[in-house]
PDB file of C-alpha atoms in Angstrom:
ATOM      1  CA  MET U   1     -47.827  26.260 -59.296  1.00  0.00           C
ATOM      2  CA  LYS U   2     -49.813  25.459 -56.199  1.00  0.00           C
ATOM      3  CA  GLN U   3     -48.389  27.142 -53.141  1.00  0.00           C
ATOM      4  CA  LYS U   4     -49.871  25.584 -50.040  1.00  0.00           C
ATOM      5  CA  TYR U   5     -48.129  27.651 -47.418  1.00  0.00           C
ATOM      6  CA  PHE U   6     -46.105  30.797 -47.430  1.00  0.00           C
ATOM      7  CA  LYS U   7     -45.445  33.441 -44.846  1.00  0.00           C
ATOM      8  CA  TYR U   8     -42.927  36.140 -44.018  1.00  0.00           C
ATOM      9  CA  SER U   9     -41.997  36.624 -40.406  1.00  0.00           C
ATOM     10  CA  GLN U  10     -42.346  39.876 -38.553  1.00  0.00           C
ATOM     11  CA  ASN U  11     -39.243  41.778 -37.426  1.00  0.00           C
ATOM     12  CA  SER U  12     -39.246  39.966 -34.130  1.00  0.00           C
ATOM     13  CA  SER U  13     -37.173  41.173 -31.198  1.00  0.00           C
ATOM     14  CA  ILE U  14     -37.449  37.695 -29.704  1.00  0.00           C
ATOM     15  CA  LEU U  15     -35.959  36.102 -32.792  1.00  0.00           C
ATOM     16  CA  GLU U  16     -33.152  38.650 -32.837  1.00  0.00           C
ATOM     17  CA  ASN U  17     -32.485  38.017 -29.165  1.00  0.00           C
ATOM     18  CA  VAL U  18     -31.624  34.396 -29.892  1.00  0.00           C
ATOM     19  CA  GLY U  19     -29.506  35.288 -32.927  1.00  0.00           C
ATOM     20  CA  ILE U  20     -31.982  33.896 -35.477  1.00  0.00           C
ATOM     21  CA  ASN U  21     -34.234  35.784 -37.881  1.00  0.00           C
ATOM     22  CA  ILE U  22     -36.708  33.646 -39.802  1.00  0.00           C
ATOM     23  CA  TYR U  23     -37.404  35.294 -43.137  1.00  0.00           C
ATOM     24  CA  ASN U  24     -39.991  32.938 -44.599  1.00  0.00           C
ATOM     25  CA  CYS U  25     -41.170  29.374 -44.714  1.00  0.00           C
ATOM     26  CA  GLY U  26     -43.508  27.458 -46.924  1.00  0.00           C
ATOM     27  CA  TYR U  27     -44.665  24.291 -48.622  1.00  0.00           C
ATOM     28  CA  GLN U  28     -45.496  24.158 -52.317  1.00  0.00           C
ATOM     29  CA  GLN U  29     -46.224  21.929 -55.261  1.00  0.00           C
ATOM     30  CA  CYS U  30     -44.417  23.358 -58.273  1.00  0.00           C
ATOM     31  CA  SER U  31     -45.662  23.232 -61.844  1.00  0.00           C
ATOM     32  CA  GLY U  32     -43.483  21.534 -64.439  1.00  0.00           C
ATOM     33  CA  GLY U  33     -40.462  23.651 -65.357  1.00  0.00           C
ATOM     34  CA  HIS U  34     -40.997  26.211 -62.605  1.00  0.00           C
ATOM     35  CA  SER U  35     -37.596  27.761 -61.887  1.00  0.00           C
ATOM     36  CA  TRP U  36     -35.714  30.343 -59.838  1.00  0.00           C
ATOM     37  CA  GLY U  37     -32.380  32.031 -60.620  1.00  0.00           C
ATOM     38  CA  PRO U  38     -29.567  32.162 -61.395  1.00  0.00           C
ATOM     39  CA  ALA U  39     -29.487  34.607 -58.497  1.00  0.00           C
ATOM     40  CA  VAL U  40     -28.306  35.012 -54.929  1.00  0.00           C
ATOM     41  CA  ARG U  41     -30.084  35.261 -51.590  1.00  0.00           C
ATOM     42  CA  ASP U  42     -29.066  37.414 -48.630  1.00  0.00           C
ATOM     43  CA  HIS U  43     -29.986  34.629 -46.182  1.00  0.00           C
ATOM     44  CA  TYR U  44     -29.892  30.860 -45.778  1.00  0.00           C
ATOM     45  CA  LEU U  45     -32.597  28.831 -47.484  1.00  0.00           C
ATOM     46  CA  VAL U  46     -33.134  25.112 -46.830  1.00  0.00           C
ATOM     47  CA  HIS U  47     -35.432  23.032 -49.053  1.00  0.00           C
ATOM     48  CA  LEU U  48     -36.742  19.537 -48.327  1.00  0.00           C
ATOM     49  CA  VAL U  49     -38.011  17.665 -51.395  1.00  0.00           C
ATOM     50  CA  VAL U  50     -41.132  15.715 -50.416  1.00  0.00           C
ATOM     51  CA  SER U  51     -42.029  14.265 -53.820  1.00  0.00           C
ATOM     52  CA  GLY U  52     -41.092  14.596 -57.467  1.00  0.00           C
ATOM     53  CA  LYS U  53     -37.739  15.878 -58.643  1.00  0.00           C
ATOM     54  CA  GLY U  54     -35.858  18.856 -60.026  1.00  0.00           C
ATOM     55  CA  VAL U  55     -32.410  20.206 -60.872  1.00  0.00           C
ATOM     56  CA  PHE U  56     -30.308  22.277 -58.474  1.00  0.00           C
ATOM     57  CA  SER U  57     -27.405  24.205 -60.034  1.00  0.00           C
ATOM     58  CA  PHE U  58     -24.522  25.513 -57.923  1.00  0.00           C
ATOM     59  CA  ASP U  59     -20.821  26.203 -58.336  1.00  0.00           C
ATOM     60  CA  GLY U  60     -20.860  25.137 -61.984  1.00  0.00           C
ATOM     61  CA  GLN U  61     -22.602  21.842 -61.179  1.00  0.00           C
ATOM     62  CA  GLU U  62     -26.074  20.529 -61.942  1.00  0.00           C
ATOM     63  CA  ARG U  63     -27.601  17.902 -59.672  1.00  0.00           C
ATOM     64  CA  THR U  64     -30.950  16.153 -60.005  1.00  0.00           C
ATOM     65  CA  ILE U  65     -32.642  16.008 -56.619  1.00  0.00           C
ATOM     66  CA  GLY U  66     -35.577  13.781 -55.759  1.00  0.00           C
ATOM     67  CA  ALA U  67     -37.842  13.015 -52.840  1.00  0.00           C
ATOM     68  CA  GLY U  68     -36.048  12.482 -49.559  1.00  0.00           C
ATOM     69  CA  SER U  69     -33.225  14.943 -50.226  1.00  0.00           C
ATOM     70  CA  ALA U  70     -32.603  18.411 -48.841  1.00  0.00           C
ATOM     71  CA  PHE U  71     -30.478  21.218 -50.211  1.00  0.00           C
ATOM     72  CA  ILE U  72     -29.213  24.486 -48.796  1.00  0.00           C
ATOM     73  CA  ILE U  73     -28.624  27.854 -50.428  1.00  0.00           C
ATOM     74  CA  ARG U  74     -26.051  29.936 -48.572  1.00  0.00           C
ATOM     75  CA  PRO U  75     -26.074  33.747 -48.489  1.00  0.00           C
ATOM     76  CA  GLN U  76     -24.546  35.456 -51.520  1.00  0.00           C
ATOM     77  CA  THR U  77     -24.079  32.145 -53.370  1.00  0.00           C
ATOM     78  CA  LEU U  78     -25.141  32.064 -57.018  1.00  0.00           C
ATOM     79  CA  VAL U  79     -27.600  29.204 -57.614  1.00  0.00           C
ATOM     80  CA  SER U  80     -30.624  28.225 -59.668  1.00  0.00           C
ATOM     81  CA  TYR U  81     -33.155  25.433 -59.432  1.00  0.00           C
ATOM     82  CA  CYS U  82     -35.886  24.103 -61.681  1.00  0.00           C
ATOM     83  CA  ALA U  83     -38.730  21.609 -61.252  1.00  0.00           C
ATOM     84  CA  ASP U  84     -38.756  18.589 -63.554  1.00  0.00           C
ATOM     85  CA  GLN U  85     -41.104  19.063 -66.501  1.00  0.00           C
ATOM     86  CA  ASP U  86     -42.852  15.696 -66.121  1.00  0.00           C
ATOM     87  CA  ASP U  87     -42.494  14.981 -62.405  1.00  0.00           C
ATOM     88  CA  PRO U  88     -42.188  18.418 -60.750  1.00  0.00           C
ATOM     89  CA  TRP U  89     -41.081  18.498 -57.171  1.00  0.00           C
ATOM     90  CA  GLU U  90     -43.050  19.341 -54.077  1.00  0.00           C
ATOM     91  CA  TYR U  91     -40.962  20.826 -51.306  1.00  0.00           C
ATOM     92  CA  CYS U  92     -40.909  22.551 -47.948  1.00  0.00           C
ATOM     93  CA  TRP U  93     -38.517  25.415 -47.341  1.00  0.00           C
ATOM     94  CA  ILE U  94     -37.363  27.810 -44.665  1.00  0.00           C
ATOM     95  CA  GLY U  95     -35.322  31.007 -45.018  1.00  0.00           C
ATOM     96  CA  PHE U  96     -33.361  32.380 -42.098  1.00  0.00           C
ATOM     97  CA  ASN U  97     -30.286  34.325 -41.032  1.00  0.00           C
ATOM     98  CA  GLY U  98     -28.839  35.909 -37.913  1.00  0.00           C
ATOM     99  CA  ALA U  99     -25.773  35.869 -35.699  1.00  0.00           C
ATOM    100  CA  ASP U 100     -26.208  32.184 -34.855  1.00  0.00           C
ATOM    101  CA  ALA U 101     -27.369  30.988 -38.269  1.00  0.00           C
ATOM    102  CA  THR U 102     -23.982  29.930 -39.636  1.00  0.00           C
ATOM    103  CA  ARG U 103     -23.084  28.079 -36.457  1.00  0.00           C
ATOM    104  CA  LEU U 104     -26.395  26.230 -36.548  1.00  0.00           C
ATOM    105  CA  VAL U 105     -25.932  25.214 -40.187  1.00  0.00           C
ATOM    106  CA  GLU U 106     -22.509  23.840 -39.335  1.00  0.00           C
ATOM    107  CA  PHE U 107     -24.126  21.270 -37.040  1.00  0.00           C
ATOM    108  CA  THR U 108     -25.894  19.764 -40.054  1.00  0.00           C
ATOM    109  CA  ALA U 109     -24.354  17.495 -42.682  1.00  0.00           C
ATOM    110  CA  PHE U 110     -24.403  20.196 -45.381  1.00  0.00           C
ATOM    111  CA  GLU U 111     -20.896  20.780 -46.754  1.00  0.00           C
ATOM    112  CA  ASP U 112     -19.549  23.883 -48.502  1.00  0.00           C
ATOM    113  CA  ASP U 113     -18.792  21.817 -51.620  1.00  0.00           C
ATOM    114  CA  ASN U 114     -21.858  19.567 -51.300  1.00  0.00           C
ATOM    115  CA  PRO U 115     -25.008  21.477 -50.308  1.00  0.00           C
ATOM    116  CA  ILE U 116     -27.226  18.396 -50.739  1.00  0.00           C
ATOM    117  CA  ILE U 117     -27.954  15.690 -48.171  1.00  0.00           C
ATOM    118  CA  ASP U 118     -30.122  12.564 -48.218  1.00  0.00           C
ATOM    119  CA  ILE U 119     -32.665  12.225 -45.441  1.00  0.00           C
ATOM    120  CA  SER U 120     -33.345   8.761 -44.064  1.00  0.00           C
ATOM    121  CA  PRO U 121     -36.813   7.440 -45.021  1.00  0.00           C
ATOM    122  CA  GLU U 122     -37.667   6.994 -41.359  1.00  0.00           C
ATOM    123  CA  ALA U 123     -36.958  10.659 -40.594  1.00  0.00           C
ATOM    124  CA  LEU U 124     -38.639  12.181 -43.657  1.00  0.00           C
ATOM    125  CA  PRO U 125     -42.199  12.449 -42.227  1.00  0.00           C
ATOM    126  CA  ALA U 126     -40.920  14.008 -38.992  1.00  0.00           C
ATOM    127  CA  LEU U 127     -38.825  16.537 -40.887  1.00  0.00           C
ATOM    128  CA  LYS U 128     -41.724  17.508 -43.148  1.00  0.00           C
ATOM    129  CA  LYS U 129     -43.907  17.954 -40.073  1.00  0.00           C
ATOM    130  CA  ALA U 130     -41.190  20.075 -38.418  1.00  0.00           C
ATOM    131  CA  PHE U 131     -41.184  22.469 -41.392  1.00  0.00           C
ATOM    132  CA  ILE U 132     -44.957  22.856 -41.230  1.00  0.00           C
ATOM    133  CA  ASN U 133     -44.840  23.336 -37.457  1.00  0.00           C
ATOM    134  CA  VAL U 134     -42.585  26.364 -37.898  1.00  0.00           C
ATOM    135  CA  TYR U 135     -45.012  27.896 -40.358  1.00  0.00           C
ATOM    136  CA  SER U 136     -48.022  27.120 -38.189  1.00  0.00           C
ATOM    137  CA  SER U 137     -46.486  28.822 -35.155  1.00  0.00           C
ATOM    138  CA  PHE U 138     -46.072  32.229 -36.826  1.00  0.00           C
ATOM    139  CA  GLY U 139     -47.824  35.152 -35.179  1.00  0.00           C
ATOM    140  CA  THR U 140     -47.247  38.647 -33.865  1.00  0.00           C
ATOM    141  CA  LYS U 141     -47.823  37.931 -30.185  1.00  0.00           C
ATOM    142  CA  ALA U 142     -44.845  37.308 -27.914  1.00  0.00           C
ATOM    143  CA  GLU U 143     -45.981  33.784 -27.073  1.00  0.00           C
ATOM    144  CA  GLN U 144     -46.325  32.966 -30.780  1.00  0.00           C
ATOM    145  CA  GLU U 145     -42.885  34.348 -31.574  1.00  0.00           C
ATOM    146  CA  THR U 146     -41.401  32.324 -28.736  1.00  0.00           C
ATOM    147  CA  LEU U 147     -43.119  29.198 -30.055  1.00  0.00           C
ATOM    148  CA  THR U 148     -41.704  29.912 -33.516  1.00  0.00           C
ATOM    149  CA  VAL U 149     -38.202  29.967 -32.054  1.00  0.00           C
ATOM    150  CA  SER U 150     -38.721  26.622 -30.333  1.00  0.00           C
ATOM    151  CA  LYS U 151     -40.186  25.029 -33.477  1.00  0.00           C
ATOM    152  CA  PHE U 152     -37.304  26.358 -35.558  1.00  0.00           C
ATOM    153  CA  PHE U 153     -34.766  24.678 -33.287  1.00  0.00           C
ATOM    154  CA  GLU U 154     -36.840  21.501 -33.225  1.00  0.00           C
ATOM    155  CA  LEU U 155     -36.667  21.485 -37.025  1.00  0.00           C
ATOM    156  CA  PHE U 156     -32.894  21.720 -36.938  1.00  0.00           C
ATOM    157  CA  SER U 157     -32.700  19.032 -34.294  1.00  0.00           C
ATOM    158  CA  VAL U 158     -34.541  16.676 -36.653  1.00  0.00           C
ATOM    159  CA  LEU U 159     -32.442  17.824 -39.623  1.00  0.00           C
ATOM    160  CA  ILE U 160     -29.172  17.209 -37.788  1.00  0.00           C
ATOM    161  CA  LYS U 161     -30.299  13.752 -36.695  1.00  0.00           C
ATOM    162  CA  ALA U 162     -31.836  12.771 -40.036  1.00  0.00           C
ATOM    163  CA  ALA U 163     -28.727  13.002 -42.212  1.00  0.00           C
ATOM    164  CA  PRO U 164     -25.363  11.201 -42.281  1.00  0.00           C
ATOM    165  CA  SER U 165     -22.566  12.484 -40.092  1.00  0.00           C
ATOM    166  CA  ARG U 166     -19.712  14.506 -41.531  1.00  0.00           C
ATOM    167  CA  SER U 167     -16.307  13.021 -42.107  1.00  0.00           C
ATOM    168  CA  PRO U 168     -14.127  12.447 -39.001  1.00  0.00           C
ATOM    169  CA  GLU U 169     -11.780  15.281 -40.002  1.00  0.00           C
ATOM    170  CA  THR U 170     -14.619  17.763 -40.403  1.00  0.00           C
ATOM    171  CA  SER U 171     -16.380  16.515 -37.287  1.00  0.00           C
ATOM    172  CA  SER U 172     -13.204  16.985 -35.270  1.00  0.00           C
ATOM    173  CA  GLY U 173     -12.968  20.622 -36.326  1.00  0.00           C
ATOM    174  CA  ARG U 174     -16.624  21.107 -35.529  1.00  0.00           C
ATOM    175  CA  ILE U 175     -16.101  19.848 -31.991  1.00  0.00           C
ATOM    176  CA  TYR U 176     -13.368  22.438 -31.411  1.00  0.00           C
ATOM    177  CA  VAL U 177     -15.586  25.176 -32.805  1.00  0.00           C
ATOM    178  CA  LYS U 178     -18.512  24.024 -30.675  1.00  0.00           C
ATOM    179  CA  ASN U 179     -16.369  24.081 -27.522  1.00  0.00           C
ATOM    180  CA  ALA U 180     -14.935  27.482 -28.413  1.00  0.00           C
ATOM    181  CA  VAL U 181     -18.394  28.935 -29.008  1.00  0.00           C
ATOM    182  CA  LYS U 182     -19.624  27.557 -25.695  1.00  0.00           C
ATOM    183  CA  PHE U 183     -16.626  29.123 -23.933  1.00  0.00           C
ATOM    184  CA  ILE U 184     -17.472  32.477 -25.540  1.00  0.00           C
ATOM    185  CA  GLN U 185     -21.108  32.222 -24.518  1.00  0.00           C
ATOM    186  CA  TYR U 186     -20.186  31.524 -20.903  1.00  0.00           C
ATOM    187  CA  ASN U 187     -17.353  34.052 -20.662  1.00  0.00           C
ATOM    188  CA  PHE U 188     -18.042  36.913 -23.086  1.00  0.00           C
ATOM    189  CA  ALA U 189     -18.650  39.338 -20.210  1.00  0.00           C
ATOM    190  CA  ASN U 190     -15.145  38.738 -18.876  1.00  0.00           C
ATOM    191  CA  ASN U 191     -11.865  40.094 -20.202  1.00  0.00           C
ATOM    192  CA  ILE U 192     -11.221  37.240 -22.638  1.00  0.00           C
ATOM    193  CA  ASP U 193      -9.506  37.312 -26.014  1.00  0.00           C
ATOM    194  CA  VAL U 194      -8.620  34.842 -28.771  1.00  0.00           C
ATOM    195  CA  SER U 195      -5.655  33.477 -26.821  1.00  0.00           C
ATOM    196  CA  ASP U 196      -7.955  32.522 -23.950  1.00  0.00           C
ATOM    197  CA  ILE U 197     -10.333  30.791 -26.345  1.00  0.00           C
ATOM    198  CA  ALA U 198      -7.500  28.894 -28.056  1.00  0.00           C
ATOM    199  CA  ASP U 199      -6.042  27.826 -24.717  1.00  0.00           C
ATOM    200  CA  HIS U 200      -9.426  26.581 -23.532  1.00  0.00           C
ATOM    201  CA  VAL U 201      -9.966  24.281 -26.542  1.00  0.00           C
ATOM    202  CA  GLY U 202      -6.288  23.246 -26.760  1.00  0.00           C
ATOM    203  CA  LEU U 203      -5.394  24.726 -30.142  1.00  0.00           C
ATOM    204  CA  SER U 204      -2.978  27.317 -31.412  1.00  0.00           C
ATOM    205  CA  ARG U 205      -4.402  30.699 -32.381  1.00  0.00           C
ATOM    206  CA  SER U 206      -3.673  30.040 -36.051  1.00  0.00           C
ATOM    207  CA  HIS U 207      -5.361  26.630 -36.035  1.00  0.00           C
ATOM    208  CA  LEU U 208      -8.374  28.055 -34.205  1.00  0.00           C
ATOM    209  CA  TYR U 209      -8.580  30.827 -36.797  1.00  0.00           C
ATOM    210  CA  ARG U 210      -8.553  28.342 -39.691  1.00  0.00           C
ATOM    211  CA  ILE U 211     -11.325  26.126 -38.348  1.00  0.00           C
ATOM    212  CA  PHE U 212     -13.504  29.121 -37.389  1.00  0.00           C
ATOM    213  CA  VAL U 213     -13.234  30.550 -40.891  1.00  0.00           C
ATOM    214  CA  ARG U 214     -13.890  27.124 -42.421  1.00  0.00           C
ATOM    215  CA  HIS U 215     -16.924  26.340 -40.280  1.00  0.00           C
ATOM    216  CA  LEU U 216     -18.405  29.756 -39.458  1.00  0.00           C
ATOM    217  CA  SER U 217     -16.955  32.074 -42.120  1.00  0.00           C
ATOM    218  CA  LEU U 218     -15.846  34.315 -39.247  1.00  0.00           C
ATOM    219  CA  SER U 219     -12.610  34.660 -37.329  1.00  0.00           C
ATOM    220  CA  PRO U 220     -12.728  33.871 -33.585  1.00  0.00           C
ATOM    221  CA  ASN U 221     -12.365  37.568 -32.790  1.00  0.00           C
ATOM    222  CA  GLU U 222     -15.174  38.500 -35.185  1.00  0.00           C
ATOM    223  CA  TYR U 223     -17.444  35.908 -33.617  1.00  0.00           C
ATOM    224  CA  LEU U 224     -16.611  37.087 -30.078  1.00  0.00           C
ATOM    225  CA  THR U 225     -17.248  40.718 -31.047  1.00  0.00           C
ATOM    226  CA  GLN U 226     -20.550  39.954 -32.775  1.00  0.00           C
ATOM    227  CA  TYR U 227     -21.717  37.869 -29.838  1.00  0.00           C
ATOM    228  CA  ARG U 228     -20.910  40.668 -27.384  1.00  0.00           C
ATOM    229  CA  ILE U 229     -22.699  43.261 -29.493  1.00  0.00           C
ATOM    230  CA  ASN U 230     -25.775  41.038 -29.857  1.00  0.00           C
ATOM    231  CA  GLN U 231     -25.878  40.621 -26.083  1.00  0.00           C
ATOM    232  CA  ALA U 232     -25.567  44.395 -25.764  1.00  0.00           C
ATOM    233  CA  CYS U 233     -28.617  44.783 -28.023  1.00  0.00           C
ATOM    234  CA  ILE U 234     -30.630  42.623 -25.657  1.00  0.00           C
ATOM    235  CA  LEU U 235     -29.569  44.727 -22.681  1.00  0.00           C
ATOM    236  CA  LEU U 236     -30.328  47.969 -24.507  1.00  0.00           C
ATOM    237  CA  ARG U 237     -33.869  46.793 -25.176  1.00  0.00           C
ATOM    238  CA  THR U 238     -34.599  45.213 -21.813  1.00  0.00           C
ATOM    239  CA  SER U 239     -32.364  46.330 -18.957  1.00  0.00           C
ATOM    240  CA  GLY U 240     -32.554  50.113 -18.535  1.00  0.00           C
ATOM    241  CA  LEU U 241     -28.769  50.190 -17.941  1.00  0.00           C
ATOM    242  CA  SER U 242     -26.642  53.059 -19.223  1.00  0.00           C
ATOM    243  CA  VAL U 243     -24.441  52.600 -22.287  1.00  0.00           C
ATOM    244  CA  GLY U 244     -21.360  52.504 -20.083  1.00  0.00           C
ATOM    245  CA  GLU U 245     -22.878  49.872 -17.817  1.00  0.00           C
ATOM    246  CA  ILE U 246     -23.870  47.766 -20.800  1.00  0.00           C
ATOM    247  CA  ALA U 247     -20.395  48.065 -22.314  1.00  0.00           C
ATOM    248  CA  SER U 248     -18.882  46.721 -19.095  1.00  0.00           C
ATOM    249  CA  SER U 249     -21.507  43.993 -18.906  1.00  0.00           C
ATOM    250  CA  VAL U 250     -20.563  42.549 -22.300  1.00  0.00           C
ATOM    251  CA  GLY U 251     -16.797  42.669 -21.923  1.00  0.00           C
ATOM    252  CA  PHE U 252     -15.768  46.133 -23.132  1.00  0.00           C
ATOM    253  CA  ASP U 253     -13.566  48.212 -20.814  1.00  0.00           C
ATOM    254  CA  ASP U 254     -13.709  51.297 -23.028  1.00  0.00           C
ATOM    255  CA  GLN U 255     -17.157  52.806 -23.615  1.00  0.00           C
ATOM    256  CA  LEU U 256     -16.025  54.869 -26.616  1.00  0.00           C
ATOM    257  CA  TYR U 257     -14.515  51.807 -28.280  1.00  0.00           C
ATOM    258  CA  PHE U 258     -17.697  49.857 -27.531  1.00  0.00           C
ATOM    259  CA  SER U 259     -19.771  52.591 -29.195  1.00  0.00           C
ATOM    260  CA  ARG U 260     -17.560  52.570 -32.299  1.00  0.00           C
ATOM    261  CA  VAL U 261     -17.771  48.795 -32.648  1.00  0.00           C
ATOM    262  CA  PHE U 262     -21.512  48.830 -32.006  1.00  0.00           C
ATOM    263  CA  LYS U 263     -22.141  51.438 -34.712  1.00  0.00           C
ATOM    264  CA  LYS U 264     -19.963  49.558 -37.178  1.00  0.00           C
ATOM    265  CA  LEU U 265     -21.988  46.369 -36.722  1.00  0.00           C
ATOM    266  CA  LYS U 266     -25.480  47.792 -36.189  1.00  0.00           C
ATOM    267  CA  GLY U 267     -25.353  50.993 -38.221  1.00  0.00           C
ATOM    268  CA  VAL U 268     -26.347  53.247 -35.319  1.00  0.00           C
ATOM    269  CA  PRO U 269     -24.636  54.125 -32.019  1.00  0.00           C
ATOM    270  CA  PRO U 270     -25.951  52.331 -28.923  1.00  0.00           C
ATOM    271  CA  SER U 271     -27.552  55.532 -27.652  1.00  0.00           C
ATOM    272  CA  GLN U 272     -29.865  55.540 -30.701  1.00  0.00           C
ATOM    273  CA  TYR U 273     -30.372  51.798 -31.098  1.00  0.00           C
ATOM    274  CA  THR U 274     -33.549  51.455 -29.076  1.00  0.00           C
ATOM    275  CA  LYS U 275     -35.092  54.432 -30.916  1.00  0.00           C
ATOM    276  CA  GLU U 276     -34.468  52.649 -34.204  1.00  0.00           C
ATOM    277  CA  VAL U 277     -35.797  49.199 -33.280  1.00  0.00           C
ATOM    278  CA  LEU U 278     -38.567  49.858 -30.759  1.00  0.00           C
TER     279      LEU U 278
END
C-alpha cells in the first residue's frame, strides 16, 4: 500500500475556536484487498475515490464504489471497507469533528441512509485538489493553522457544490435548521430560548426539535447550550474576563449554573479550563 500523504493535526486552539477539529487527512494508493474494519470511528471521515474501486459496508449493506464517488463515515457508526483485489482504489480522505462538524456535513448531499454520493466529472479535479490543499496547509504556526481552517471550508464548499441536491423535503428542513442556527449565532448572548428560535423560523417547538435531531443529531436546546459554551471557551482563552463576566457574555444569568453546564460539557470547571488547554 503506497501512502502518498498522511498527517495528524495538532491540538489547535484556532481550529477549536471555529468549532472544527481536523484529525487527519491523506491521499493513498491501496494495495489489492487492503481493508479496514468492521469498526467505528470517533469522528467524521470523508473519502473521495480518485481511481480504482472497492467495497464499502455499512448498515448491513455492501456497495461497490468507484472513481468519482465519495463516502462518509459518521462517528460511532460500524463500517468496513476494502480495496478491490484487481483494481484497488486510490482515494483522498479527511477526518474531522467538532461543535460545527455535524452542521457542516448536513449541507452536503450525504444522507443518513445513503452515505455515498457521486461527484460530477467536472468537479472531481477541483475536489481532489481541495483535499490536498488541506494537507499541504498543515503546520504549527498560527498563520498555518488559520490557512488550514480556510482550506478545510474551501474543500466543503467544493463538496457541497459538486454533488446532487437533496430531496425537496430534506432541503426544506435544512433551510429551517440553517436559519435557526444563524439566529443562535447572532443572538446567543441574549436571553433567548427554544421558543424564540422556533418563533423566528416559523415552526412549532416540536417540529423544530424533530428537524434538529434529524439533521444535527442534537436538540435545539443542546445546540444552543453547546454553542454558548464554545463561545465561552474562546473568551476564557482570549479575553481576560472573569468567569461571571463570561457567563453573562454568552447568555447565562446564573454563574453557578454556567459553571455546572461548562464542566458537564468540557470536563473541567471554567476556572480551570485555561490551565488545562494552554
